[in-house]
CSV table of C-alpha atoms in Angstrom, one decimal:
chain,number,residue,atom,x,y,z
A,262,MET,CA,-85.2,12.0,-14.6
A,263,GLU,CA,-87.3,10.7,-17.6
A,264,LYS,CA,-85.5,13.1,-20.0
A,265,ILE,CA,-82.1,12.2,-18.7
A,266,GLU,CA,-82.8,8.5,-18.9
A,267,GLU,CA,-84.2,9.0,-22.5
A,268,GLN,CA,-81.2,10.7,-23.7
A,269,PHE,CA,-78.7,8.3,-22.4
A,270,SER,CA,-80.7,5.2,-23.2
A,271,ASN,CA,-81.1,6.4,-26.8
A,272,LEU,CA,-77.3,6.0,-27.4
A,273,HIS,CA,-76.4,3.5,-30.0
A,274,ILE,CA,-73.2,2.3,-31.5
A,275,VAL,CA,-72.5,3.9,-34.9
A,276,LYS,CA,-68.8,3.0,-35.2
A,277,ARG,CA,-66.3,0.5,-34.1
A,278,SER,CA,-62.6,1.0,-34.5
A,279,SER,CA,-60.8,-1.3,-36.9
A,280,GLU,CA,-58.9,-4.3,-35.6
A,281,PRO,CA,-55.5,-3.1,-34.4
A,282,LYS,CA,-52.3,-5.1,-35.1
A,283,GLU,CA,-51.5,-5.5,-31.6
A,284,PRO,CA,-54.4,-5.8,-29.2
A,285,THR,CA,-54.2,-3.5,-26.2
A,286,TYR,CA,-56.3,-2.2,-23.3
A,287,LEU,CA,-57.6,1.3,-24.1
A,288,LEU,CA,-56.9,3.4,-21.0
A,289,ASP,CA,-57.6,7.0,-21.7
A,290,ILE,CA,-59.4,9.0,-24.3
A,291,ASP,CA,-59.2,12.7,-25.4
A,292,THR,CA,-60.5,14.7,-28.5
A,293,SER,CA,-59.0,17.6,-30.2
A,294,LYS,CA,-60.7,20.9,-29.1
A,295,THR,CA,-60.0,22.7,-32.5
A,296,VAL,CA,-62.5,22.8,-35.3
A,297,LYS,CA,-61.0,22.0,-38.7
A,298,GLU,CA,-63.9,20.6,-40.8
A,299,GLU,CA,-61.7,20.3,-43.9
A,300,LYS,CA,-59.4,17.9,-42.1
A,301,GLY,CA,-61.7,16.2,-39.7
A,302,SER,CA,-61.4,16.0,-35.9
A,303,LEU,CA,-59.0,14.0,-34.1
A,304,LEU,CA,-59.0,11.8,-31.0
A,305,ALA,CA,-56.2,10.3,-29.1
A,306,VAL,CA,-56.2,6.9,-27.2
A,307,LEU,CA,-53.7,5.9,-24.6
A,308,CYS,CA,-52.9,2.2,-24.9
A,309,SER,CA,-51.4,-0.3,-22.5
A,310,ASN,CA,-48.6,-1.1,-24.7
A,311,GLY,CA,-47.2,2.5,-24.1
A,312,SER,CA,-48.3,4.1,-27.3
A,313,ILE,CA,-50.8,6.9,-28.3
A,314,ARG,CA,-53.1,6.2,-31.3
A,315,ILE,CA,-54.5,9.1,-33.2
A,316,TYR,CA,-57.9,8.3,-34.9
A,317,ASP,CA,-60.2,10.2,-37.1
A,318,LYS,CA,-63.0,11.0,-34.8
A,319,GLU,CA,-65.9,10.0,-37.1
A,320,THR,CA,-64.5,7.0,-39.0
A,321,LEU,CA,-62.4,5.7,-36.1
A,322,ASN,CA,-59.6,4.8,-38.4
A,323,ILE,CA,-56.1,4.9,-37.1
A,324,LEU,CA,-54.1,7.7,-38.6
A,325,ARG,CA,-50.8,7.5,-36.8
A,326,GLU,CA,-49.2,6.1,-33.6
A,327,PHE,CA,-46.8,7.8,-31.2
A,328,ASN,CA,-44.7,5.6,-28.8
A,329,GLY,CA,-43.0,6.2,-25.5
A,330,TYR,CA,-40.7,3.3,-25.9
A,331,PRO,CA,-38.8,2.0,-23.9
A,332,ARG,CA,-40.9,3.5,-21.0
A,333,LEU,CA,-44.6,3.7,-20.5
A,334,LEU,CA,-46.9,6.6,-21.1
A,335,ASN,CA,-49.7,7.7,-18.5
A,336,GLY,CA,-52.7,9.8,-19.6
A,337,VAL,CA,-53.4,11.7,-22.8
A,338,LYS,CA,-54.6,15.2,-23.4
A,339,PHE,CA,-55.0,17.5,-26.3
A,340,ALA,CA,-54.1,21.1,-25.9
A,341,ASN,CA,-57.1,23.5,-25.8
A,342,SER,CA,-56.0,25.7,-28.6
A,343,CYS,CA,-54.1,23.6,-31.1
A,344,ASP,CA,-53.6,19.9,-32.1
A,345,SER,CA,-50.7,19.2,-29.9
A,346,VAL,CA,-51.2,16.0,-27.7
A,347,TYR,CA,-49.4,15.4,-24.4
A,348,SER,CA,-48.6,12.4,-22.3
A,349,ALA,CA,-46.7,11.8,-19.2
A,350,SER,CA,-43.9,9.2,-19.1
A,351,THR,CA,-42.5,6.8,-16.5
A,352,ASP,CA,-39.1,8.3,-17.6
A,353,GLY,CA,-39.9,11.6,-15.6
A,354,THR,CA,-40.9,13.7,-18.8
A,355,VAL,CA,-44.0,14.9,-20.2
A,356,LYS,CA,-44.0,14.5,-24.0
A,357,CYS,CA,-45.8,16.6,-26.7
A,358,TRP,CA,-46.3,15.6,-30.2
A,359,ASP,CA,-48.0,17.4,-33.2
A,360,ALA,CA,-51.1,15.1,-33.8
A,361,ARG,CA,-51.1,16.0,-37.5
A,362,LEU,CA,-47.6,15.0,-38.2
A,363,ALA,CA,-46.4,11.5,-38.7
A,364,SER,CA,-43.1,12.1,-36.9
A,365,GLU,CA,-42.7,9.9,-33.8
A,366,LYS,CA,-40.2,12.4,-32.3
A,367,PRO,CA,-41.9,14.8,-29.7
A,368,VAL,CA,-42.0,18.4,-30.7
A,369,GLN,CA,-41.5,19.4,-27.0
A,370,LEU,CA,-40.1,17.6,-24.0
A,371,PHE,CA,-40.9,18.7,-20.4
A,372,LYS,CA,-38.2,17.3,-18.2
A,373,GLY,CA,-38.8,16.4,-14.6
A,374,TYR,CA,-36.2,15.9,-11.7
A,375,THR,CA,-34.0,12.8,-11.2
A,376,SER,CA,-36.1,9.8,-9.9
A,377,ASN,CA,-39.4,11.3,-11.0
A,378,VAL,CA,-41.9,8.7,-12.1
A,379,PHE,CA,-45.0,10.5,-13.5
A,380,ILE,CA,-48.5,8.8,-12.8
A,381,SER,CA,-50.7,11.5,-14.5
A,382,PHE,CA,-50.7,15.1,-15.6
A,383,ASP,CA,-52.9,17.9,-17.0
A,384,ILE,CA,-52.6,21.2,-18.9
A,385,ASN,CA,-54.5,24.2,-17.8
A,386,CYS,CA,-57.3,25.8,-19.9
A,387,ASN,CA,-55.3,28.5,-21.6
A,388,ASP,CA,-52.4,26.1,-22.4
A,389,HIS,CA,-49.8,28.1,-20.3
A,390,VAL,CA,-49.0,25.5,-17.6
A,391,ILE,CA,-48.5,21.7,-17.4
A,392,CYS,CA,-48.6,19.9,-14.1
A,393,ALA,CA,-47.5,16.2,-13.5
A,394,ASP,CA,-47.6,14.2,-10.3
A,395,THR,CA,-45.3,11.4,-9.2
A,396,GLU,CA,-45.0,8.3,-7.3
A,397,LYS,CA,-43.5,8.8,-3.7
A,398,VAL,CA,-39.8,8.4,-3.8
A,399,ASP,CA,-38.0,8.5,-0.6
A,400,ASP,CA,-40.2,10.9,1.4
A,401,ASP,CA,-41.4,13.1,-1.5
A,402,ALA,CA,-44.5,12.9,-3.7
A,403,LEU,CA,-44.5,15.9,-6.0
A,404,LEU,CA,-46.6,18.0,-8.3
A,405,VAL,CA,-44.2,19.3,-10.9
A,406,PHE,CA,-44.9,22.5,-13.0
A,407,TRP,CA,-43.8,23.7,-16.4
A,408,ASP,CA,-44.3,26.7,-18.6
A,409,ALA,CA,-46.1,25.3,-21.7
A,410,ARG,CA,-46.0,28.4,-23.8
A,411,ILE,CA,-44.3,27.8,-27.1
A,412,ASN,CA,-42.3,31.1,-27.1
A,413,SER,CA,-41.5,30.9,-23.4
A,414,GLN,CA,-38.0,29.5,-23.9
A,415,GLY,CA,-37.1,30.4,-27.3
A,416,LEU,CA,-36.8,27.6,-29.9
A,417,SER,CA,-35.7,24.9,-27.5
A,418,THR,CA,-37.6,21.7,-27.5
A,419,SER,CA,-36.6,20.8,-24.0
A,420,ARG,CA,-38.2,22.4,-21.0
A,421,ASP,CA,-37.0,22.5,-17.3
A,422,PRO,CA,-39.6,22.8,-14.5
A,423,LEU,CA,-40.9,25.9,-13.0
A,424,GLY,CA,-40.9,24.3,-9.6
A,425,THR,CA,-42.7,21.7,-7.4
A,426,TYR,CA,-45.2,21.3,-4.6
A,427,SER,CA,-43.8,18.7,-2.1
A,428,GLU,CA,-45.5,19.2,1.4
A,429,THR,CA,-49.1,18.3,0.9
A,430,HIS,CA,-49.3,14.7,0.1
A,431,SER,CA,-47.6,11.9,2.0
A,432,ASP,CA,-48.1,9.1,-0.6
A,433,ASP,CA,-48.2,8.5,-4.5
A,434,ILE,CA,-50.3,11.3,-6.1
A,435,THR,CA,-52.6,9.4,-8.5
A,436,GLN,CA,-54.3,12.3,-10.5
A,437,VAL,CA,-54.2,15.9,-11.0
A,438,ARG,CA,-57.0,18.1,-12.8
A,439,PHE,CA,-57.0,21.8,-13.6
A,440,HIS,CA,-60.2,23.6,-13.4
A,441,PRO,CA,-62.0,23.7,-16.7
A,442,SER,CA,-62.2,27.5,-17.1
A,443,ASN,CA,-60.0,28.9,-14.2
A,444,PRO,CA,-56.3,28.5,-15.2
A,445,ASN,CA,-55.1,29.0,-11.6
A,446,MET,CA,-57.1,26.3,-10.0
A,447,VAL,CA,-55.9,22.8,-9.7
A,448,ILE,CA,-56.8,19.6,-7.7
A,449,SER,CA,-54.8,16.7,-6.8
A,450,GLY,CA,-55.6,13.2,-5.3
A,451,SER,CA,-53.4,10.7,-3.5
A,452,THR,CA,-53.2,7.2,-2.2
A,453,ASP,CA,-52.9,9.0,1.2
A,454,GLY,CA,-56.7,9.6,0.9
A,455,LEU,CA,-56.5,13.4,0.4
A,456,VAL,CA,-57.7,15.5,-2.4
A,457,ASN,CA,-56.1,18.9,-2.3
A,458,VAL,CA,-57.4,22.2,-4.0
A,459,PHE,CA,-54.7,24.7,-5.0
A,460,ASP,CA,-54.5,28.3,-6.5
A,461,ILE,CA,-51.2,28.2,-8.3
A,462,ASN,CA,-51.4,32.1,-8.7
A,463,VAL,CA,-50.2,32.3,-5.1
A,464,ASP,CA,-46.4,32.3,-4.6
A,465,ASN,CA,-45.8,29.4,-2.1
A,466,GLU,CA,-47.3,26.0,-1.6
A,467,GLU,CA,-48.5,26.6,1.8
A,468,ASP,CA,-50.5,29.6,0.9
A,469,ALA,CA,-51.6,28.1,-2.4
A,470,LEU,CA,-53.5,25.3,-0.6
A,471,VAL,CA,-57.1,26.5,-0.6
A,472,THR,CA,-58.5,23.3,1.2
A,473,THR,CA,-57.9,19.7,1.8
A,474,CYS,CA,-60.8,17.1,1.6
A,475,ASN,CA,-60.4,13.7,3.1
A,476,SER,CA,-61.8,10.5,1.3
A,477,VAL,CA,-60.3,8.2,4.1
A,478,SER,CA,-59.4,5.9,1.3
A,479,SER,CA,-56.9,5.7,-1.6
A,480,VAL,CA,-57.9,8.1,-4.4
A,481,SER,CA,-58.0,6.8,-8.0
A,482,CYS,CA,-59.4,9.9,-9.8
A,483,VAL,CA,-60.6,13.4,-9.2
A,484,GLY,CA,-62.7,15.8,-11.1
A,485,TRP,CA,-64.7,19.2,-11.2
A,486,SER,CA,-68.4,19.6,-11.3
A,487,GLY,CA,-71.4,22.0,-10.6
A,488,LYS,CA,-72.3,25.4,-11.7
A,489,ASP,CA,-69.1,27.4,-12.5
A,490,TYR,CA,-67.1,24.1,-11.4
A,491,LYS,CA,-67.3,25.1,-7.8
A,492,GLN,CA,-67.6,21.4,-6.7
A,493,ILE,CA,-65.0,18.6,-6.7
A,494,TYR,CA,-65.4,14.8,-6.6
A,495,CYS,CA,-63.2,11.7,-6.3
A,496,MET,CA,-63.3,8.0,-6.7
A,497,THR,CA,-61.3,5.5,-4.7
A,498,HIS,CA,-59.6,2.2,-5.5
A,499,ASP,CA,-62.1,0.6,-3.3
A,500,GLU,CA,-64.9,1.7,-5.6
A,501,GLY,CA,-65.9,4.6,-3.2
A,502,PHE,CA,-67.1,8.1,-4.3
A,503,CYS,CA,-66.8,11.5,-2.5
A,504,TRP,CA,-68.4,14.9,-3.4
A,505,TRP,CA,-67.6,18.2,-2.0
A,506,ASP,CA,-69.0,21.8,-2.4
A,507,LEU,CA,-66.3,24.6,-2.4
A,508,ASN,CA,-69.0,27.2,-2.3
A,509,HIS,CA,-69.3,26.4,1.4
A,510,LEU,CA,-65.7,26.9,2.4
A,511,GLU,CA,-66.5,30.4,3.8
A,512,THR,CA,-69.7,29.4,5.4
A,513,ASP,CA,-71.0,27.2,8.3
A,514,GLU,CA,-72.5,24.7,5.8
A,515,PRO,CA,-70.7,21.4,5.5
A,516,ILE,CA,-68.8,21.0,2.4
A,517,THR,CA,-69.4,17.3,1.9
A,518,ARG,CA,-72.3,16.5,-0.3
A,519,LEU,CA,-71.9,12.8,-0.5
A,520,ASN,CA,-69.6,10.2,0.8
A,521,ILE,CA,-70.1,6.5,-0.2
A,522,GLN,CA,-67.7,4.0,1.0
A,523,ASP,CA,-68.4,1.4,-1.6
A,524,VAL,CA,-70.9,2.2,-4.4
A,525,ARG,CA,-71.1,-1.5,-5.4
A,526,GLU,CA,-72.9,-2.2,-2.0
A,527,ILE,CA,-75.6,0.6,-2.2
A,528,VAL,CA,-76.5,1.2,-5.7
A,529,ASN,CA,-79.5,-0.7,-7.0
A,530,VAL,CA,-78.6,-1.5,-10.7
A,531,LYS,CA,-81.7,-2.5,-12.7
A,532,GLU,CA,-79.8,-4.8,-15.0
A,533,GLY,CA,-77.2,-7.1,-13.4
A,534,ASN,CA,-74.5,-5.8,-11.1
A,535,LEU,CA,-71.9,-3.2,-10.7
A,536,ASP,CA,-68.2,-4.3,-10.6
A,537,TYR,CA,-66.4,-1.1,-10.7
A,538,LEU,CA,-66.2,2.7,-11.4
A,539,ILE,CA,-64.8,4.2,-14.5
A,540,GLY,CA,-65.1,7.8,-13.8
A,541,GLY,CA,-67.3,10.9,-13.5
A,542,LEU,CA,-69.2,13.0,-15.9
A,543,TYR,CA,-70.5,16.6,-15.3
A,544,HIS,CA,-73.2,17.4,-17.8
A,545,GLU,CA,-73.3,21.3,-18.2
A,546,LYS,CA,-76.5,21.5,-20.1
A,547,MET,CA,-78.4,19.4,-17.4
A,548,ASP,CA,-76.3,20.9,-14.6
A,549,LYS,CA,-76.0,17.3,-13.2
A,550,LEU,CA,-73.1,15.1,-12.3
A,551,PHE,CA,-73.2,11.4,-13.3
A,552,VAL,CA,-71.0,8.6,-12.1
A,553,ILE,CA,-70.1,5.9,-14.8
A,554,GLY,CA,-69.3,2.2,-13.7
A,555,GLY,CA,-69.4,-1.1,-15.4
A,556,THR,CA,-69.3,-4.9,-15.3
A,557,ASN,CA,-66.6,-7.3,-16.1
A,558,THR,CA,-68.8,-8.4,-19.3
A,559,GLY,CA,-68.7,-4.9,-20.8
A,560,ARG,CA,-72.0,-3.3,-19.7
A,561,ILE,CA,-71.8,0.4,-18.9
A,562,HIS,CA,-74.0,1.9,-16.0
A,563,LEU,CA,-74.8,5.5,-15.8
A,564,MET,CA,-75.7,6.8,-12.4
A,565,ASN,CA,-77.3,10.2,-11.4
A,566,CYS,CA,-75.5,11.9,-8.5
A,567,THR,CA,-77.4,14.0,-5.8
A,568,THR,CA,-77.0,14.7,-2.1
A,569,SER,CA,-79.4,11.7,-1.5
A,570,GLY,CA,-77.2,9.2,-3.1
A,571,LEU,CA,-76.5,7.6,-6.6
A,572,THR,CA,-79.4,6.5,-8.7
A,573,HIS,CA,-79.2,4.1,-11.6
A,574,VAL,CA,-80.2,5.9,-14.8
A,575,THR,CA,-79.6,3.4,-17.7
A,576,THR,CA,-77.2,0.7,-19.0
A,577,LEU,CA,-75.4,0.5,-22.2
A,578,GLN,CA,-74.8,-2.8,-23.5
A,579,GLY,CA,-74.0,-4.9,-26.7
A,580,GLY,CA,-70.6,-3.1,-27.2
A,581,HIS,CA,-67.8,-4.3,-25.1
A,582,ALA,CA,-67.0,-7.9,-24.2
A,583,THR,CA,-65.0,-7.1,-21.0
A,584,THR,CA,-64.1,-4.4,-18.6
A,585,VAL,CA,-64.4,-0.8,-19.9
A,586,ARG,CA,-61.5,1.4,-19.0
A,587,SER,CA,-62.1,4.8,-20.6
A,588,PHE,CA,-64.7,7.2,-21.9
A,589,TYR,CA,-65.2,10.7,-23.4
A,590,TRP,CA,-68.5,12.6,-23.5
A,591,ASN,CA,-68.7,15.0,-26.2
A,592,THR,CA,-71.1,17.9,-25.2
A,593,GLN,CA,-71.3,19.2,-28.6
A,594,ASP,CA,-73.3,16.3,-30.1
A,595,ASP,CA,-74.0,14.2,-27.0
A,596,SER,CA,-71.9,11.4,-28.3
A,597,LEU,CA,-69.9,9.0,-26.1
A,598,LEU,CA,-66.6,7.2,-26.8
A,599,THR,CA,-65.7,4.2,-24.8
A,600,GLY,CA,-62.5,2.0,-24.6
A,601,GLY,CA,-62.1,-1.3,-23.1
A,602,GLU,CA,-59.9,-4.2,-22.3
A,603,ASP,CA,-61.1,-5.9,-25.3
A,604,ALA,CA,-59.1,-3.4,-27.5
A,605,GLN,CA,-62.4,-2.0,-29.0
A,606,LEU,CA,-63.0,1.9,-29.3
A,607,LEU,CA,-66.6,2.5,-29.8
A,608,LEU,CA,-68.5,5.6,-30.8
A,609,TRP,CA,-72.1,6.0,-29.5
A,610,LYS,CA,-74.6,8.5,-30.8
A,611,PRO,CA,-78.3,9.3,-29.8
A,612,GLY,CA,-81.2,8.6,-32.1
A,613,THR,CA,-79.1,6.6,-34.7
A,614,VAL,CA,-80.2,3.2,-35.8
A,615,GLU,CA,-77.7,0.8,-34.6
A,616,LYS,CA,-75.8,-1.0,-37.3
A,617,MET,CA,-75.1,-4.7,-36.9
A,618,PHE,CA,-72.0,-5.4,-35.1
A,619,THR,CA,-70.6,-8.5,-33.8
A,620,LYS,CA,-69.5,-8.1,-30.1
A,621,LYS,CA,-65.8,-8.9,-29.9
A,622,ASP,CA,-64.6,-11.7,-27.7
A,623,SER,CA,-62.4,-10.9,-24.7
A,624,MET,CA,-58.7,-10.8,-25.8
A,625,LYS,CA,-55.9,-12.5,-23.7
A,626,ILE,CA,-53.1,-9.9,-23.6
A,627,ALA,CA,-49.6,-10.4,-22.2
A,628,SER,CA,-49.3,-10.4,-18.5
A,629,SER,CA,-47.0,-7.3,-18.5
A,630,VAL,CA,-50.0,-5.3,-19.3
A,631,HIS,CA,-51.6,-6.1,-15.8
A,632,GLN,CA,-48.5,-4.2,-14.2
A,633,ARG,CA,-50.1,-0.9,-15.2
A,634,VAL,CA,-53.8,-1.4,-15.3
A,635,ARG,CA,-56.1,-0.2,-12.5
A,636,VAL,CA,-56.9,-3.1,-10.1
A,637,HIS,CA,-60.5,-3.0,-8.9
A,638,SER,CA,-61.2,-4.4,-5.5
A,639,ASN,CA,-63.7,-7.3,-5.2
A,640,ASP,CA,-63.4,-7.1,-1.5
A,641,SER,CA,-65.9,-5.2,0.9
A,642,TYR,CA,-64.7,-1.6,1.7
A,643,ARG,CA,-62.3,-1.5,4.6
A,644,ARG,CA,-62.2,2.0,6.2
A,645,ARG,CA,-58.7,3.3,6.2
A,646,LYS,CA,-57.7,5.6,9.0
A,647,LYS,CA,-55.2,8.3,8.1
A,648,GLN,CA,-52.3,8.1,10.5
């Protein structure tokens, strides 16, 4: 544990993004997977005003901005093999831009069905399939799939869905995540409390459903972890955390590794308190799962996850002034990107002498922002029974 604590506690701020013209919450971060040293690496940030900003990863200078106007965008993701950047829209489409071109017009548009409102999306590891999830409309909460291959439908810039899954969730589907290395495996989490695991290589939805895990609370995010990514986890809107081992599906061993109803009530944070969870981080080199949380004053807590519980590792501070909403861990150089409600994008790196930065004050943002930001519960956890 000392080595882990030393690595994380050695992170310091080396860059802070330039002041944006319009202050917004920074809701999601992803970086380009391609290596083009002569042009520099790119990163994309989803903003609460419905735009995606493209930054130079090292300088954090804004290069260009894509807008989903008049509708809002949810999630941001680079393709794995090129510099295409995707985002789902509340207008029932998934949009794709070329991150190196200044044109605001999407190069591809993946159309959903009438009345679809997409909450999140993902693209699989070989860039062949896109999946987006929807709010519940009437009796349906859908997973919608498209063929994302560039030449799959000729030169058309508009794509229709391959099909949907509609029978396995009974409420809004809040997040979908493909397996990092198996293009056919995908998990989905919902406000119905369920986390479903699918093998999309199987023809129909019923047979494609590998297993269902129940968090007994409204799921806010999901992720993969463990060796060969054979484990899954979720976090809930009540700041709960669940962790399951899919290796035990065919054995008598229980698949539940950890189930915490409210992390805030059981984790002993050395410096201050824990107000909310931000997400999970599986560190491949260490073969360890970490849970990242924060405080309303901008501190970032890193917690080590074992079957015995969550243990506080270290706290990053001095960067953000208010709630931290997003992060991205770069496994290549062990750097960390964080984005917050103070409109700041920060780059943290290990072992670097911290430059003198002035901590930004919290920014007051128009009330319309609050319609699409995640609300963290300040109440004690109330167990929800599935009907």
